[in-house]
């Protein structure tokens, strides 16, 4: 399904105040195609979030946002995320990564 794109009408905004448990509840109760998250989170580490998300909805695309200092985490979580974005990044590049990843998931 080439040409698919991010549904920006239903996305959660960055810094929306969602904690991981709330995000997992949202994931469980709503149609979600893609989960984009930092790996360094205040209430749960990103690996744990992705493990739980994968258990709840294995087909959800998971994209991890990491800083240059966190690059070693990529090796530990390569089986959890479909893609990684390393800072610095901007909204446009992350959305482009999401769109490319979603289009590949339909092949």
Coordinates of N, CA and C in Angstrom, one line a residue:
X1 N 0.8 -1.2 0.0 CA 0.0 0.0 0.0 C 0.9 1.2 0.0
X2 N 1.6 1.4 -1.1 CA 2.5 2.5 -1.2 C 1.8 3.8 -1.1
X3 N 2.4 4.8 -0.6 CA 1.7 6.1 -0.5 C 0.9 6.3 0.8
X4 N 1.0 5.4 1.7 CA 0.2 5.6 2.9 C 0.9 6.7 3.7
X5 N 0.2 7.4 4.6 CA 0.9 8.4 5.3 C 0.3 8.5 6.8
X6 N 1.0 9.3 7.6 CA 0.6 9.4 9.0 C -0.7 10.1 9.1
X7 N -1.6 9.5 9.9 CA -2.9 10.2 10.2 C -2.6 11.2 11.3
X8 N -2.4 12.4 10.9 CA -2.0 13.4 11.9 C -3.2 13.9 12.7
X9 N -4.4 13.5 12.3 CA -5.6 13.9 13.0 C -5.7 13.2 14.3
X10 N -5.2 12.0 14.4 CA -5.3 11.1 15.6 C -4.0 10.9 16.4
X11 N -3.0 11.7 16.1 CA -1.7 11.5 16.8 C -1.7 12.2 18.1
X12 N -1.0 11.7 19.0 CA -0.8 12.4 20.3 C 0.4 13.4 20.1
X13 N 0.2 14.5 20.6 CA 1.2 15.5 20.5 C 2.4 15.2 21.4
X14 N 3.6 15.6 21.0 CA 4.8 15.5 21.9 C 4.5 16.2 23.2
X15 N 5.0 15.7 24.3 CA 4.8 16.3 25.6 C 3.3 16.4 25.9
X16 N 2.5 15.5 25.5 CA 1.1 15.6 25.7 C 0.7 15.2 27.1
X17 N 1.7 14.9 28.0 CA 1.4 14.6 29.4 C 1.0 13.1 29.6
X18 N 1.1 12.3 28.5 CA 0.9 10.9 28.6 C 2.0 10.2 29.3
X19 N 1.8 9.5 30.3 CA 2.8 8.6 30.9 C 2.7 7.3 30.3
X20 N 3.7 6.4 30.5 CA 3.7 5.1 29.7 C 2.5 4.3 30.0
X21 N 2.0 4.2 31.2 CA 0.8 3.4 31.5 C -0.4 4.0 30.8
X22 N -0.5 5.3 30.7 CA -1.6 5.9 30.0 C -1.4 5.6 28.5
X23 N -0.2 5.7 28.0 CA 0.0 5.4 26.6 C -0.3 4.0 26.2
X24 N 0.0 3.1 27.1 CA -0.3 1.7 26.9 C -1.8 1.4 26.9
X25 N -2.5 2.1 27.8 CA -4.0 2.1 27.9 C -4.6 2.6 26.6
X26 N -4.1 3.7 26.1 CA -4.5 4.3 24.9 C -4.3 3.3 23.7
X27 N -3.1 2.7 23.7 CA -2.8 1.7 22.6 C -3.7 0.6 22.7
X28 N -4.1 0.1 23.9 CA -5.0 -1.0 24.0 C -6.4 -0.7 23.6
X29 N -6.8 0.5 23.8 CA -8.2 0.9 23.6 C -8.5 1.7 22.3
X30 N -7.5 1.9 21.5 CA -7.7 2.6 20.2 C -7.0 2.0 19.1
X31 N -7.4 2.2 17.8 CA -6.7 1.7 16.7 C -5.4 2.6 16.5
X32 N -4.3 1.9 16.6 CA -3.0 2.6 16.5 C -2.1 1.8 15.6
X33 N -1.5 2.5 14.6 CA -0.7 1.8 13.7 C 0.8 2.0 14.0
X34 N 1.2 3.1 14.7 CA 2.6 3.4 14.9 C 2.7 4.0 16.3
X35 N 3.8 3.6 17.0 CA 4.1 4.1 18.3 C 5.5 4.7 18.1
X36 N 5.6 6.0 18.4 CA 6.9 6.7 18.3 C 7.2 7.2 19.7
X37 N 8.4 6.8 20.3 CA 8.7 7.2 21.7 C 10.2 7.4 21.9
X38 N 10.5 8.3 22.8 CA 11.9 8.4 23.3 C 12.2 7.1 24.1
X39 N 13.4 6.8 24.1 CA 13.8 5.6 24.9 C 14.1 6.0 26.4
X40 N 14.4 7.3 26.6 CA 14.6 7.8 27.9 C 13.4 8.5 28.4
X41 N 12.6 7.8 29.3 CA 11.3 8.3 29.7 C 11.3 8.5 31.2
X42 N 10.5 9.4 31.7 CA 10.5 9.6 33.2 C 9.9 8.5 34.1
X43 N 9.0 7.8 33.5 CA 8.3 6.8 34.4 C 8.5 5.4 34.0
X44 N 9.2 5.1 32.9 CA 9.5 3.7 32.5 C 10.5 3.8 31.4
X45 N 11.4 2.9 31.3 CA 12.4 3.0 30.2 C 11.7 2.6 28.9
X46 N 12.2 3.1 27.8 CA 11.6 2.9 26.5 C 11.6 1.5 26.1
X47 N 12.6 0.7 26.5 CA 12.6 -0.7 26.2 C 11.4 -1.4 26.8
X48 N 11.1 -1.1 28.1 CA 10.0 -1.7 28.7 C 8.7 -1.3 28.1
X49 N 8.6 0.0 27.7 CA 7.4 0.4 27.0 C 7.2 -0.4 25.7
X50 N 8.3 -0.5 24.9 CA 8.1 -1.3 23.6 C 7.8 -2.7 23.9
X51 N 8.4 -3.3 24.9 CA 8.1 -4.7 25.2 C 6.6 -4.9 25.5
X52 N 6.0 -4.0 26.3 CA 4.6 -4.1 26.7 C 3.8 -3.8 25.4
X53 N 4.2 -2.8 24.6 CA 3.4 -2.5 23.4 C 3.4 -3.7 22.4
X54 N 4.6 -4.3 22.3 CA 4.7 -5.4 21.4 C 3.8 -6.6 21.9
X55 N 3.7 -6.8 23.2 CA 2.9 -7.8 23.8 C 1.4 -7.5 23.5
X56 N 1.0 -6.3 23.7 CA -0.4 -5.9 23.5 C -0.8 -5.9 22.0
X57 N 0.0 -5.3 21.2 CA -0.3 -5.2 19.8 C 0.9 -5.4 19.0
X58 N 1.3 -6.7 18.6 CA 2.5 -7.0 17.9 C 2.6 -6.3 16.6
X59 N 1.5 -6.0 15.9 CA 1.6 -5.4 14.6 C 1.8 -3.9 14.6
X60 N 1.8 -3.2 15.7 CA 2.0 -1.8 15.8 C 3.5 -1.5 15.5
X61 N 3.7 -0.6 14.6 CA 5.1 -0.2 14.2 C 5.7 0.6 15.4
X62 N 6.9 0.3 15.8 CA 7.5 1.0 16.9 C 8.8 1.7 16.4
X63 N 8.8 3.0 16.7 CA 10.0 3.8 16.3 C 10.5 4.5 17.5
X64 N 11.8 4.2 17.7 CA 12.5 4.7 18.9 C 13.3 6.0 18.6
X65 N 13.1 7.0 19.4 CA 13.9 8.3 19.3 C 15.0 8.2 20.4
X66 N 16.3 8.3 19.9 CA 17.4 8.2 20.9 C 18.3 9.4 20.6
X67 N 19.1 9.7 21.7 CA 20.1 10.8 21.5 C 21.4 10.1 21.1
X68 N 22.4 10.9 20.7 CA 23.7 10.3 20.4 C 24.3 9.5 21.6
X69 N 24.1 10.1 22.8 CA 24.6 9.4 24.0 C 23.9 8.1 24.3
X70 N 22.7 7.9 23.7 CA 22.0 6.6 24.0 C 22.2 5.6 22.9
X71 N 23.1 5.8 22.0 CA 23.2 4.9 20.8 C 23.5 3.5 21.2
X72 N 24.1 3.3 22.4 CA 24.4 1.9 22.8 C 23.1 1.1 23.1
X73 N 22.0 1.9 23.4 CA 20.7 1.3 23.6 C 20.1 0.6 22.4
X74 N 20.5 1.1 21.2 CA 20.0 0.6 20.0 C 20.3 -0.9 19.9
X75 N 21.5 -1.3 20.2 CA 21.9 -2.7 20.1 C 21.0 -3.6 21.1
X76 N 20.7 -3.0 22.2 CA 19.9 -3.8 23.2 C 18.5 -3.8 22.8
X77 N 18.0 -2.9 22.0 CA 16.6 -2.9 21.7 C 16.3 -3.0 20.2
X78 N 17.2 -3.5 19.5 CA 17.0 -3.6 18.0 C 15.9 -4.6 17.7
X79 N 15.6 -5.5 18.6 CA 14.5 -6.5 18.3 C 13.1 -5.9 18.7
X80 N 13.1 -4.7 19.4 CA 11.9 -4.1 19.8 C 11.4 -3.0 18.9
X81 N 12.3 -2.3 18.2 CA 11.9 -1.2 17.4 C 12.1 -1.5 15.9
X82 N 11.2 -1.0 15.1 CA 11.3 -1.2 13.6 C 12.3 -0.2 13.0
X83 N 12.4 0.9 13.6 CA 13.3 2.0 13.2 C 13.8 2.8 14.4
X84 N 14.9 3.5 14.2 CA 15.5 4.4 15.2 C 15.7 5.8 14.5
X85 N 15.5 6.8 15.3 CA 15.9 8.2 14.8 C 16.8 8.7 15.9
X86 N 18.0 9.2 15.5 CA 19.0 9.6 16.4 C 19.0 11.2 16.3
X87 N 19.0 11.8 17.5 CA 19.0 13.2 17.6 C 20.3 13.8 17.0
X88 N 20.3 14.9 16.4 CA 19.2 15.8 16.3 C 18.3 15.4 15.2
X89 N 17.0 15.6 15.4 CA 16.0 15.4 14.4 C 14.9 16.4 14.5
X90 N 14.2 16.6 13.5 CA 13.1 17.6 13.5 C 11.8 16.8 13.2
X91 N 10.7 17.5 13.4 CA 9.4 16.9 13.2 C 9.2 16.4 11.7
X92 N 9.7 17.1 10.8 CA 9.6 16.7 9.4 C 10.4 15.4 9.1
X93 N 11.6 15.3 9.6 CA 12.3 14.1 9.4 C 11.7 12.9 10.1
X94 N 11.2 13.1 11.3 CA 10.5 12.0 12.0 C 9.3 11.5 11.3
X95 N 8.5 12.5 10.8 CA 7.3 12.1 10.0 C 7.6 11.4 8.8
X96 N 8.7 11.8 8.1 CA 9.2 11.1 6.9 C 9.6 9.7 7.2
X97 N 10.3 9.5 8.3 CA 10.7 8.2 8.8 C 9.4 7.3 9.1
X98 N 8.4 7.9 9.7 CA 7.2 7.1 10.0 C 6.5 6.7 8.7
X99 N 6.4 7.7 7.8 CA 5.7 7.4 6.5 C 6.4 6.3 5.8
X100 N 7.8 6.3 5.7 CA 8.6 5.3 5.0 C 8.4 3.9 5.7
X101 N 8.4 3.9 7.0 CA 8.3 2.7 7.7 C 6.9 2.1 7.5
X102 N 5.9 2.9 7.6 CA 4.5 2.4 7.4 C 4.3 1.9 6.0
X103 N 4.9 2.5 5.0 CA 4.8 2.0 3.6 C 5.5 0.7 3.4
X104 N 6.6 0.5 4.1 CA 7.3 -0.8 4.0 C 6.5 -1.9 4.8
X105 N 5.8 -1.5 5.8 CA 5.1 -2.6 6.5 C 3.9 -3.2 5.7
X106 N 3.6 -2.6 4.6 CA 2.5 -3.1 3.8 C 3.0 -4.0 2.6
X107 N 4.3 -4.2 2.5 CA 4.9 -5.0 1.4 C 4.7 -6.4 1.7

